[in-house]
PDB file of C-alpha atoms in Angstrom:
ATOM      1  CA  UNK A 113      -8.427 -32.024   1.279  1.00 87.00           C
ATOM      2  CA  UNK A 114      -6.367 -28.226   1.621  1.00 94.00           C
ATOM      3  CA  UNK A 115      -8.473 -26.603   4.434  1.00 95.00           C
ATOM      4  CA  UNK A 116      -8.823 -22.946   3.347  1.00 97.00           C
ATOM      5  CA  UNK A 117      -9.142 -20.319   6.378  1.00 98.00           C
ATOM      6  CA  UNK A 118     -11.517 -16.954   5.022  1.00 98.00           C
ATOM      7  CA  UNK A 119     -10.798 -14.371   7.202  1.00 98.00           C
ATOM      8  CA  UNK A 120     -14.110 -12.517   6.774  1.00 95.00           C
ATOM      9  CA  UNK A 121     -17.648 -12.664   7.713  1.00 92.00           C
ATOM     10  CA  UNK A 122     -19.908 -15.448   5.968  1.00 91.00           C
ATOM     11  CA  UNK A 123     -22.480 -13.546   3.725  1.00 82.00           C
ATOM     12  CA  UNK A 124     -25.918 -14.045   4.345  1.00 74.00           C
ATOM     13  CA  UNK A 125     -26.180 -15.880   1.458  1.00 64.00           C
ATOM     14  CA  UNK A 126     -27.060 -19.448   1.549  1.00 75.00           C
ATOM     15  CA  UNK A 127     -24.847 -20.649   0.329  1.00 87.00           C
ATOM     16  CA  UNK A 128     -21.708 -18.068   0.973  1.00 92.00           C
ATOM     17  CA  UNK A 129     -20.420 -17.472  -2.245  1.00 92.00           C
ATOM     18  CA  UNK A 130     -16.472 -17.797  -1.651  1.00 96.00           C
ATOM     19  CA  UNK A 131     -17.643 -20.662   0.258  1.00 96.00           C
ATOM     20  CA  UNK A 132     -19.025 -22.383  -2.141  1.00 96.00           C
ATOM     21  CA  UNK A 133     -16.401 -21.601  -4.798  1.00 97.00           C
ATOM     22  CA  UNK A 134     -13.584 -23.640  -2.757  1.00 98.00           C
ATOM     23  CA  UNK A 135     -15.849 -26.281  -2.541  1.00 97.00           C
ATOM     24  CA  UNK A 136     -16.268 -26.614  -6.151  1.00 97.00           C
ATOM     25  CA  UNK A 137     -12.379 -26.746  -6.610  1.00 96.00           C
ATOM     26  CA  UNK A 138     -12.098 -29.192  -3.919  1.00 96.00           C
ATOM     27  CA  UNK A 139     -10.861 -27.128  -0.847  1.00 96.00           C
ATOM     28  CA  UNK A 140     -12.745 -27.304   2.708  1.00 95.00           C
ATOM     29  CA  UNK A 141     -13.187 -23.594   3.079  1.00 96.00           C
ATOM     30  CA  UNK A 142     -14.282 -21.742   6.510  1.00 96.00           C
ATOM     31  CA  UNK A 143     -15.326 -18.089   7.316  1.00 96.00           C
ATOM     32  CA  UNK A 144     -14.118 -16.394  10.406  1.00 97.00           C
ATOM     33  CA  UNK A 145     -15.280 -13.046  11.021  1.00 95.00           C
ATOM     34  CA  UNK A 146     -12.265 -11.105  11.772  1.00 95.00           C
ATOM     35  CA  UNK A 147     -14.341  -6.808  11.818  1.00 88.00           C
ATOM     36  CA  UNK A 148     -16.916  -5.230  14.197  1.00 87.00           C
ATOM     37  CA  UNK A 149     -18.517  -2.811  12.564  1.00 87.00           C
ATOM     38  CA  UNK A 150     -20.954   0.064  13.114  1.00 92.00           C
ATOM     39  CA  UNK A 151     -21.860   3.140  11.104  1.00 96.00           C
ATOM     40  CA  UNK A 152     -20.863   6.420  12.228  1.00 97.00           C
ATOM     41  CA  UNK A 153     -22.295  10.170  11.005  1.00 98.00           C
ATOM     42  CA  UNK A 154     -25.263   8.474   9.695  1.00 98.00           C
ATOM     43  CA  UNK A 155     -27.282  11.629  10.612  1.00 98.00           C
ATOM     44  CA  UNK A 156     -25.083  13.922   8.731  1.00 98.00           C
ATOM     45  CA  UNK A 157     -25.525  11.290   5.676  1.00 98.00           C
ATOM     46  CA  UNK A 158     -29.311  12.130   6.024  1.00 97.00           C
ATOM     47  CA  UNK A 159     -29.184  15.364   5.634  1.00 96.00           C
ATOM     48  CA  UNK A 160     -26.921  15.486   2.729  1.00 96.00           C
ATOM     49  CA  UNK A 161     -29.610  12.883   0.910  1.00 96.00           C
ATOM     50  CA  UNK A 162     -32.191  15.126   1.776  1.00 95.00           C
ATOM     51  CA  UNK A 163     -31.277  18.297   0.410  1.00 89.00           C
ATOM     52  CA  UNK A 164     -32.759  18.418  -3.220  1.00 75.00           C
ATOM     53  CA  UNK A 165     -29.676  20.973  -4.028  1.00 76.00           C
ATOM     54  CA  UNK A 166     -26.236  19.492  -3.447  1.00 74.00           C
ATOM     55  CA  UNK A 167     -24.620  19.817  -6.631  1.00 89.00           C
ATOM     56  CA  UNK A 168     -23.610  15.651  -6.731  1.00 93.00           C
ATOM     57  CA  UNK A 169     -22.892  14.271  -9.784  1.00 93.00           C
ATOM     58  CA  UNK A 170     -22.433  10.807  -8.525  1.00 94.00           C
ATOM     59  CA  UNK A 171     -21.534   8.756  -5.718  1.00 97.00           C
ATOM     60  CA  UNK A 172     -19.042   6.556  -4.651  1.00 98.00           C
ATOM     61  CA  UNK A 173     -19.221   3.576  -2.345  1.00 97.00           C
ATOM     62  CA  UNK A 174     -16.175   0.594  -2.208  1.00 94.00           C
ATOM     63  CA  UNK A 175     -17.348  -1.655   0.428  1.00 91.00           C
ATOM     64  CA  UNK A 176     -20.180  -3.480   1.691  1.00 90.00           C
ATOM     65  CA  UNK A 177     -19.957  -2.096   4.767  1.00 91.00           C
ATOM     66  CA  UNK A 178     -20.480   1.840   3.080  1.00 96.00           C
ATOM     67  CA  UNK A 179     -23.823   0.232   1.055  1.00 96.00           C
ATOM     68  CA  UNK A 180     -25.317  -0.829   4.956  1.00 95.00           C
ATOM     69  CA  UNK A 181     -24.125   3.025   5.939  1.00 97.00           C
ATOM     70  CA  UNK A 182     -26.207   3.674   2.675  1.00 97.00           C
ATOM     71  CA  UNK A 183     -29.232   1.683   3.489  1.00 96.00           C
ATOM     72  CA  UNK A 184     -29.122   2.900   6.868  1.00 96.00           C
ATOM     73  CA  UNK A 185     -29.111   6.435   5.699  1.00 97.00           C
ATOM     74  CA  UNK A 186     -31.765   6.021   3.213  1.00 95.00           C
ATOM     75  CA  UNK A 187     -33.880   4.370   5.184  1.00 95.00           C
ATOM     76  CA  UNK A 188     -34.665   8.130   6.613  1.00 96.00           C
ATOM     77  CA  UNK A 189     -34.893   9.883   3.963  1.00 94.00           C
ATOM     78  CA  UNK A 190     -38.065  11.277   1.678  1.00 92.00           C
ATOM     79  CA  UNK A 191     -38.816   9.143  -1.361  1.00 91.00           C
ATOM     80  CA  UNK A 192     -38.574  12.038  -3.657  1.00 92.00           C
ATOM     81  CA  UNK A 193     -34.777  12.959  -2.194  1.00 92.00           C
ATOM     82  CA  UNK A 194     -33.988   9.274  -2.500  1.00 93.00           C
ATOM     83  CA  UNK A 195     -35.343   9.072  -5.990  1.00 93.00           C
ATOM     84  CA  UNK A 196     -33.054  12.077  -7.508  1.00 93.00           C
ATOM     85  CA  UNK A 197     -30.326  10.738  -5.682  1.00 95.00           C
ATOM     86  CA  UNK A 198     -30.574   7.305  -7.205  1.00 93.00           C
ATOM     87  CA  UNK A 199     -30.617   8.276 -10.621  1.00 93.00           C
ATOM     88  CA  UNK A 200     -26.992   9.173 -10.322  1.00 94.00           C
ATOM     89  CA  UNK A 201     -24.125   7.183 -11.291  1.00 95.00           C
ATOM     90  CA  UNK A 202     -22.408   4.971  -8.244  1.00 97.00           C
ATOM     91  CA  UNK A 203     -19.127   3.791  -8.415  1.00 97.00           C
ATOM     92  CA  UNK A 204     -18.467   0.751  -6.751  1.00 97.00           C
ATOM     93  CA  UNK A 205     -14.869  -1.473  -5.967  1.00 94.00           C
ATOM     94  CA  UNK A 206     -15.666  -5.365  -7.147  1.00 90.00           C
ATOM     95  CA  UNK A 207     -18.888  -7.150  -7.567  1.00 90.00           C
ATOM     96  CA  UNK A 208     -19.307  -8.397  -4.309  1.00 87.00           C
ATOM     97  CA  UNK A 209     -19.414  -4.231  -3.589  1.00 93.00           C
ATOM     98  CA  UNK A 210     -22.349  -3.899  -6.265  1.00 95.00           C
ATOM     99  CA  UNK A 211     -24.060  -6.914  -5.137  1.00 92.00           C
ATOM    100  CA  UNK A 212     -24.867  -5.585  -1.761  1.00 92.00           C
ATOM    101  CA  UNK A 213     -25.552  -2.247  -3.368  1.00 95.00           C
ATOM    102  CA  UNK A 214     -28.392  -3.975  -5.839  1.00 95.00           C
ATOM    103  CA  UNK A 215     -29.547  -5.784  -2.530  1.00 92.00           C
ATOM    104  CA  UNK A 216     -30.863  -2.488  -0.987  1.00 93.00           C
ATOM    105  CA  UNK A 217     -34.628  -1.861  -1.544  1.00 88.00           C
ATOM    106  CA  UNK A 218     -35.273   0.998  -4.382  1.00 86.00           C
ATOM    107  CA  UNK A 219     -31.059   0.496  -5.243  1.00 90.00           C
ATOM    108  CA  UNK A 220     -29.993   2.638  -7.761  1.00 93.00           C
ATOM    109  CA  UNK A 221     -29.930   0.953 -11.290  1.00 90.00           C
ATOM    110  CA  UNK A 222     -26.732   2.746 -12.813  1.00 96.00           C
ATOM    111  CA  UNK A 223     -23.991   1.157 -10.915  1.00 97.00           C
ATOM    112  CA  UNK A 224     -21.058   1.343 -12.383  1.00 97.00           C
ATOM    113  CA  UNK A 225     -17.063   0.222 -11.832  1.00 95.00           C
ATOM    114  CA  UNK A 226     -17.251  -3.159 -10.460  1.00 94.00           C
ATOM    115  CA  UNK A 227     -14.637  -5.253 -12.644  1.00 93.00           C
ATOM    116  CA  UNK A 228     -12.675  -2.536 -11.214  1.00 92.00           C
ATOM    117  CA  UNK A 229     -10.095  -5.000  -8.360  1.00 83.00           C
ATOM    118  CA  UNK A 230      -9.141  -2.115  -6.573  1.00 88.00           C
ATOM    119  CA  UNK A 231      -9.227   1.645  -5.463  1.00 92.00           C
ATOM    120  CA  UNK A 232      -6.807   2.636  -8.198  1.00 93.00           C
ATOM    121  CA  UNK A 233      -8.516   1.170 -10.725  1.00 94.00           C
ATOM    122  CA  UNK A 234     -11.865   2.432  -9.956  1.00 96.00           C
ATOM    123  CA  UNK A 235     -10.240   5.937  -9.658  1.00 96.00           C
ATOM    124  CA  UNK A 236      -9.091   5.518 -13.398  1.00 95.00           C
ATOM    125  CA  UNK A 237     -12.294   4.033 -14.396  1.00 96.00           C
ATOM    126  CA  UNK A 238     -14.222   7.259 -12.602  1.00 96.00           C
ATOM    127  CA  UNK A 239     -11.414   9.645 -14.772  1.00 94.00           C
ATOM    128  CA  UNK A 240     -12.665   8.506 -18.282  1.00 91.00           C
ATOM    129  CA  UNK A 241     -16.295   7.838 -17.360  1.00 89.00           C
ATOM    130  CA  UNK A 242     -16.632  11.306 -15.509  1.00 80.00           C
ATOM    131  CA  UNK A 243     -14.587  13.847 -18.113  1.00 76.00           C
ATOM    132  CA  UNK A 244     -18.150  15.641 -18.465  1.00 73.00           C
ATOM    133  CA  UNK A 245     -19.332  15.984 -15.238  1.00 77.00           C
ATOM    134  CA  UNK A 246     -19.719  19.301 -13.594  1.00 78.00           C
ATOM    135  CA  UNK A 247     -20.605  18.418  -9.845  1.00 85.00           C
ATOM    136  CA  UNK A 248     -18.752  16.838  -7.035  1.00 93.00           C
ATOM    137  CA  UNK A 249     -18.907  13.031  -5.869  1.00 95.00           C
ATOM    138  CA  UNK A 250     -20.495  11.903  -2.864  1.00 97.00           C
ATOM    139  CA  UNK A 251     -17.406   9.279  -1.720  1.00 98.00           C
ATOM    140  CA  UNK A 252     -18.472   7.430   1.591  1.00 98.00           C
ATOM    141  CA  UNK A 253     -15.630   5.914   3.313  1.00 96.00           C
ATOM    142  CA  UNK A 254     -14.680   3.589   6.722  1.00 93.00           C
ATOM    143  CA  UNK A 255     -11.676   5.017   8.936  1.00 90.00           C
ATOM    144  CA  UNK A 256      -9.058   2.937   7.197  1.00 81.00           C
ATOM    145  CA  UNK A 257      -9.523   3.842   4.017  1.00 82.00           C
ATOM    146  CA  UNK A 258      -6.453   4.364   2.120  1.00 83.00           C
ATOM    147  CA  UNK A 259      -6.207   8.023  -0.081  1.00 89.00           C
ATOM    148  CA  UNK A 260      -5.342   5.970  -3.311  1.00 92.00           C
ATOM    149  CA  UNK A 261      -8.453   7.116  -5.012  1.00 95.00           C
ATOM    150  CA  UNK A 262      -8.906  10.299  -3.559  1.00 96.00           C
ATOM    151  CA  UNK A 263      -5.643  11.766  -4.645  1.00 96.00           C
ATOM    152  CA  UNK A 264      -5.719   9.850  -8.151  1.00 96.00           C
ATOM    153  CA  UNK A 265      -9.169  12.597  -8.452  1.00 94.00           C
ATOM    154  CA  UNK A 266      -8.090  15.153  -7.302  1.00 92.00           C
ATOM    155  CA  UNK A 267      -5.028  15.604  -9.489  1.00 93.00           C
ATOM    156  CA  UNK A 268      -6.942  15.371 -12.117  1.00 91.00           C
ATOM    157  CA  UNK A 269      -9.242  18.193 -10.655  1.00 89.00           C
ATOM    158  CA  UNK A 270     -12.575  16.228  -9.897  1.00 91.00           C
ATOM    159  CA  UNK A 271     -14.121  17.521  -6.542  1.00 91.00           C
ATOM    160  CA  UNK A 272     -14.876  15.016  -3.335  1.00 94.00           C
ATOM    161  CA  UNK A 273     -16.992  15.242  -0.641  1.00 96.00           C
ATOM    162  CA  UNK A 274     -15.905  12.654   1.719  1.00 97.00           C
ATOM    163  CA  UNK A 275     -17.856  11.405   4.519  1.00 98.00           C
ATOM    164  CA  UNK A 276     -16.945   8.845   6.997  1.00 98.00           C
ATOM    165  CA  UNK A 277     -19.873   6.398   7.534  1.00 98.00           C
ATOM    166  CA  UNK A 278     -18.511   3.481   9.371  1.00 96.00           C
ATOM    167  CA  UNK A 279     -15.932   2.462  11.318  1.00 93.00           C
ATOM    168  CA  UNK A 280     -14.395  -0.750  12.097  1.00 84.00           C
ATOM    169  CA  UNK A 281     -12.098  -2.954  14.911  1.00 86.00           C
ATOM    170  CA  UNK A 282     -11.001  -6.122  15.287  1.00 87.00           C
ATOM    171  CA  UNK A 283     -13.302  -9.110  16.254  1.00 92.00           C
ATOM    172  CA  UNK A 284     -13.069  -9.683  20.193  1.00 90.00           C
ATOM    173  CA  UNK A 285     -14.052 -13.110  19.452  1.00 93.00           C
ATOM    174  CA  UNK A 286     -11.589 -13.991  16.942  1.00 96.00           C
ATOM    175  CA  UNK A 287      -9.117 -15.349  19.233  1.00 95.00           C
ATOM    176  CA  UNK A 288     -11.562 -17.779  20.492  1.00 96.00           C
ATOM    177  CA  UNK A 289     -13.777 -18.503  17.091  1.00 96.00           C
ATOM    178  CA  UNK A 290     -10.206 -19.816  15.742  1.00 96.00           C
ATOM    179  CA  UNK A 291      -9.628 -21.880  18.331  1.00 94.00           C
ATOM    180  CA  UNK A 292     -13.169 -23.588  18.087  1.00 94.00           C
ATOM    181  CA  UNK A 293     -12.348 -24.254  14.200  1.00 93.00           C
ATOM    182  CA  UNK A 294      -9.254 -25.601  15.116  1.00 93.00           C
ATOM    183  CA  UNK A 295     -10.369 -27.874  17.746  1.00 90.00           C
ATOM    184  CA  UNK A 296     -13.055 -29.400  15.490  1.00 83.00           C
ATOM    185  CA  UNK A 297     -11.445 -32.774  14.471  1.00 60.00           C
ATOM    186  CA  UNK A 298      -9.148 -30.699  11.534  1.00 58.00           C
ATOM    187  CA  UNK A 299      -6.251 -32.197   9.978  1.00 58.00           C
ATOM    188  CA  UNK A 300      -3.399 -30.701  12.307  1.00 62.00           C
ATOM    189  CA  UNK A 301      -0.673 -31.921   9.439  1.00 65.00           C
ATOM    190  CA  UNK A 302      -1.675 -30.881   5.970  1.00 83.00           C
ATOM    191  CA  UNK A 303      -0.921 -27.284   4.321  1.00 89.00           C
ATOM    192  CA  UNK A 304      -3.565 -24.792   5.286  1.00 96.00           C
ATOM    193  CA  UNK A 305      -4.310 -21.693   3.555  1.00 98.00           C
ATOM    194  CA  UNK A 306      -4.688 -18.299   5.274  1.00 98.00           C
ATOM    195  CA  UNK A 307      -7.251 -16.110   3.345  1.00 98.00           C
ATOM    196  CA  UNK A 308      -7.043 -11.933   4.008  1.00 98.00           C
ATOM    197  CA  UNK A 309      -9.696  -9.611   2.175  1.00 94.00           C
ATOM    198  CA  UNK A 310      -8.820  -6.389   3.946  1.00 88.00           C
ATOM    199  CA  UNK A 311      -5.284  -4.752   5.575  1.00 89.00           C
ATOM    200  CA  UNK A 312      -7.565  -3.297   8.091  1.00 80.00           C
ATOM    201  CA  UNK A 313      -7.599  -6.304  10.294  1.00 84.00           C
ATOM    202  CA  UNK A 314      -4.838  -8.078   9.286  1.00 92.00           C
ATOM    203  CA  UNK A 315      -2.555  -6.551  12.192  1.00 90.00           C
ATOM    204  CA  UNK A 316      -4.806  -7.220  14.617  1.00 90.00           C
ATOM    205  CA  UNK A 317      -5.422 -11.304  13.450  1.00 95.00           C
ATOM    206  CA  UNK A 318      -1.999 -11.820  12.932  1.00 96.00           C
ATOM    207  CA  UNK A 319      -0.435 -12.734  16.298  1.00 95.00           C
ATOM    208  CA  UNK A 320      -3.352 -15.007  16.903  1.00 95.00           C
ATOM    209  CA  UNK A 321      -2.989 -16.594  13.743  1.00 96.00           C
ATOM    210  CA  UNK A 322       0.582 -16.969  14.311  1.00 94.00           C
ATOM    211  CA  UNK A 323      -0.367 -19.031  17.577  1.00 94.00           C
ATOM    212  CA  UNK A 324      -1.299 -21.908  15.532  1.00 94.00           C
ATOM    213  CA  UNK A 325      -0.005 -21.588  12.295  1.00 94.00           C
ATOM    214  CA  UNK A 326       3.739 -20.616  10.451  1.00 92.00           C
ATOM    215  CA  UNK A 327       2.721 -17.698   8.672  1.00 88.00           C
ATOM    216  CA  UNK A 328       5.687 -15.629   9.115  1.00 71.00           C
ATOM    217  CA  UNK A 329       8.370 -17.597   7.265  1.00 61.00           C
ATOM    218  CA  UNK A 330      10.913 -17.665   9.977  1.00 55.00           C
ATOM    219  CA  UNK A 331      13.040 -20.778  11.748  1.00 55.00           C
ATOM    220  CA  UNK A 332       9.996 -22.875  13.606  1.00 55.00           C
ATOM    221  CA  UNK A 333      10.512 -24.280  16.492  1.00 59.00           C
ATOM    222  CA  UNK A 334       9.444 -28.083  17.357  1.00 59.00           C
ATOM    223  CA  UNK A 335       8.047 -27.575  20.538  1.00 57.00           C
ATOM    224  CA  UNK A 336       5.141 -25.568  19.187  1.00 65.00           C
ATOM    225  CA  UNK A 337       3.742 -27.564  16.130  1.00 78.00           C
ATOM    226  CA  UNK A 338       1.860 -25.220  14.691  1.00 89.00           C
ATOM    227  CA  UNK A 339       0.359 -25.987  11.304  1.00 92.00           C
ATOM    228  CA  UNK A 340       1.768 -25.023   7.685  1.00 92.00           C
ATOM    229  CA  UNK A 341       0.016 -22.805   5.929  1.00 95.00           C
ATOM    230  CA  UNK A 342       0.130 -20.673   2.671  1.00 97.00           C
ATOM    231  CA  UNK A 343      -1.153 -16.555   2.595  1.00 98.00           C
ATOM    232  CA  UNK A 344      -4.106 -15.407   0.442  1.00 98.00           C
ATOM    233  CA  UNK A 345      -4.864 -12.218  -0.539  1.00 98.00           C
ATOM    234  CA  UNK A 346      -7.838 -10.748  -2.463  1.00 96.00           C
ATOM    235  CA  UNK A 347      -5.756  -7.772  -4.299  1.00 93.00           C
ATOM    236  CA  UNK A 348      -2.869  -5.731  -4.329  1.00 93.00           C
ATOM    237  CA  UNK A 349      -3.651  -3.124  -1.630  1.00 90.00           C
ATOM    238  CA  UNK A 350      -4.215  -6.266   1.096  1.00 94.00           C
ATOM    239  CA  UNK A 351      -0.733  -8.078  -0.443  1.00 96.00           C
ATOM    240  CA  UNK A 352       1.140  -4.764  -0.248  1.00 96.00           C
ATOM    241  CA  UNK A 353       0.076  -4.028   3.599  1.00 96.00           C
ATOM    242  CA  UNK A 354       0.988  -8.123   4.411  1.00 97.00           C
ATOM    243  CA  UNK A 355       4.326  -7.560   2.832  1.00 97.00           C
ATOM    244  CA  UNK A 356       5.320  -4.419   3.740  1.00 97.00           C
ATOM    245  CA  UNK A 357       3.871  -4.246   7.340  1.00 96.00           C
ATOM    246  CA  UNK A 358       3.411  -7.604   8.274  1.00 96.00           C
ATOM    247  CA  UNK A 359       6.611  -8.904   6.699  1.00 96.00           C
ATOM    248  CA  UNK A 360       4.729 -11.658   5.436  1.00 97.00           C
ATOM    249  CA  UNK A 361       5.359 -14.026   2.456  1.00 96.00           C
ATOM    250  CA  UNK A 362       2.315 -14.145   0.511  1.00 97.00           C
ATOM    251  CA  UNK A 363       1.935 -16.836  -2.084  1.00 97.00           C
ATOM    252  CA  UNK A 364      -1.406 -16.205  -3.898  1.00 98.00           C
ATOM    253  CA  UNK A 365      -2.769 -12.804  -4.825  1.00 98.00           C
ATOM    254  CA  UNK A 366      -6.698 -12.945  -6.918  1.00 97.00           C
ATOM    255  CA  UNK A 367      -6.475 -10.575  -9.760  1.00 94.00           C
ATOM    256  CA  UNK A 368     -10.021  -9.164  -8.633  1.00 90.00           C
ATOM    257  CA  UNK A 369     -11.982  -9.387  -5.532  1.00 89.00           C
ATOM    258  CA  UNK A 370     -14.129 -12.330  -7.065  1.00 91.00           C
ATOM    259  CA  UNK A 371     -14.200 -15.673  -5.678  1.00 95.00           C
ATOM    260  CA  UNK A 372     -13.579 -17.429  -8.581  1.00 96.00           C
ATOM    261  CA  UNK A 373     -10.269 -15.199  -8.784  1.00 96.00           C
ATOM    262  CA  UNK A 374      -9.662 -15.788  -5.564  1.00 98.00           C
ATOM    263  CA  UNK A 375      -9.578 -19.569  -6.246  1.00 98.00           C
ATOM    264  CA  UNK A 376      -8.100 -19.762  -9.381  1.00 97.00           C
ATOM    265  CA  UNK A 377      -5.013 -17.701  -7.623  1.00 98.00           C
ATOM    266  CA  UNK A 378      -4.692 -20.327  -5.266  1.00 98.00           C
ATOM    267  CA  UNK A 379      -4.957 -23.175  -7.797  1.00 97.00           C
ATOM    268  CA  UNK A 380      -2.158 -21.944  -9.884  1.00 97.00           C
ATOM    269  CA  UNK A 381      -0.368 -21.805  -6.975  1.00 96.00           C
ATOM    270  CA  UNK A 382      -1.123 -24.962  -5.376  1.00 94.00           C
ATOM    271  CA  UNK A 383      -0.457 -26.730  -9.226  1.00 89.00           C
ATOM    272  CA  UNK A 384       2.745 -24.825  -9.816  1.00 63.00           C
ATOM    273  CA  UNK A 385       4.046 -26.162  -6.514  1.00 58.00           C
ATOM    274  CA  UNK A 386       2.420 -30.149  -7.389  1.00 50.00           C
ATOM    275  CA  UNK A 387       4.191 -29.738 -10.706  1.00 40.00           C
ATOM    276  CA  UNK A 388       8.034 -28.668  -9.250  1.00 40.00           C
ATOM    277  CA  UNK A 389       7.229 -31.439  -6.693  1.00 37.00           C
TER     278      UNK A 389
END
């Protein structure tokens, strides 16, 4: 059985949903969590919920991690603020994005965007739903987001307020959490695949990564053994930054940032390969 490496925090979720995807195709998936995170400016968030007379015509959130800053924030906040506020429109990247937005207590109900893959997309989505709108868009962002969707809007004259809620670094475990996977009785000869869902801590995973495993496509030598493995990404912006940065090959990219398009990516990939064999 292909073991399947998910760099990324487990959900809470029982059971994990990309988890449990790879174990319906027959892969022996497991989640490392590569991020620390914690929320930043959450008391300037507050006040911008709580004033009844912003002039926000919707918001925009395209992460989990800006629905917790959300949560957080509006935690805080009045009921009547948080009422007006959630009658708006919110944009979201990807389901998994709305499904921790719908997860919130008193979530708004008009979520919109989420079979958007990526921050392009959603940008063009935003374009044709918001040709009417006459006030600015709440966009909360991390401090690695890229200004895809940003610029996309504001050519096309649609006003931003930007707020950084959360920031994130590497996992000072990761090191060590991949080396307890590792030692746990895995198959040190078959063909691995490496998962990545964000660019943001690829660099940092990488070199540890590349302790155990060929990743980077060049001449291997014998003395190390490392294991084979194939790269994963979840969409274009994460395949872009492990090609263009990293310099590394990657083999599968899902169409969205689903885990049954996650899988199937790999699939084709995995029965292309079978077939030429």
């Amino acid at each position: 059985m292909t073991s399947v490496l998910l760099l990324r925090a487990a959900s809470k979720d029982v059971p994990d949903k990309y988890e449990s995807s790879f174990v319906a195709a027959g892969y022996a998936p497991t989640s490392i969590p590569v991020l620390e995170t914690s929320l930043t400016n959450t008391g300037i968030l507050v006040r911008i919920l709580s004033n009844t007379s912003t002039g926000f015509s919707g918001v925009i959130l395209t992460s989990a991690r800006a629905c917790q800053a959300w949560k957080s924030a509006s935690d805080l906040v009045a009921t009547p603020s948080l009422v007006r506020w959630c009658a708006l429109p919110f944009y979201v990247v990807g389901k998994s994005t709305a499904s921790a937005l719908r997860e919130i207590d008193g979530a708004p109900k008009d979520i919109r965007g989420e079979d958007s893959g990526n921050a392009e997309q959603l940008a063009r989505y935003i374009l044709n739903d918001a040709r009417r709108m006459s006030g600015k868009l709440l966009y909360l962002t991390g401090d690695k987001n890229r200004d895809t969707l940003p610029s996309i809007l504001a050519s096309n004259n649609l006003i931003l307020h930007q707020l950084q809620v959360y920031e994130t670094r590497g996992s000072a475990r990761f090191a060590s959490d991949l080396a307890d996977v590792l030692s746990k009785g895995t198959d040190d000869t078959g063909l691995w695949w490496i998962v990545y869902f964000a660019p943001s801590a690829a660099e940092s995973v990488t070199p540890a990564l590349n302790l155990h495993f060929d990743i980077a496509g060049g001449k291997e030598d014998p003395s190390q053994k490392r294991r084979q493995a194939c790269v994963a990404a979840i969409g274009p912006t994460t395949h872009d930054f492990l090609r263009d940065t990293l310099k590394l090959h990657v083999h599968a990219v899902a169409s969205k940032p689903t885990p049954d398009d996650l899988v199937s990516a790999i699939k084709a990939h995995d029965g292309i390969n079978s077939v030429a064999a």
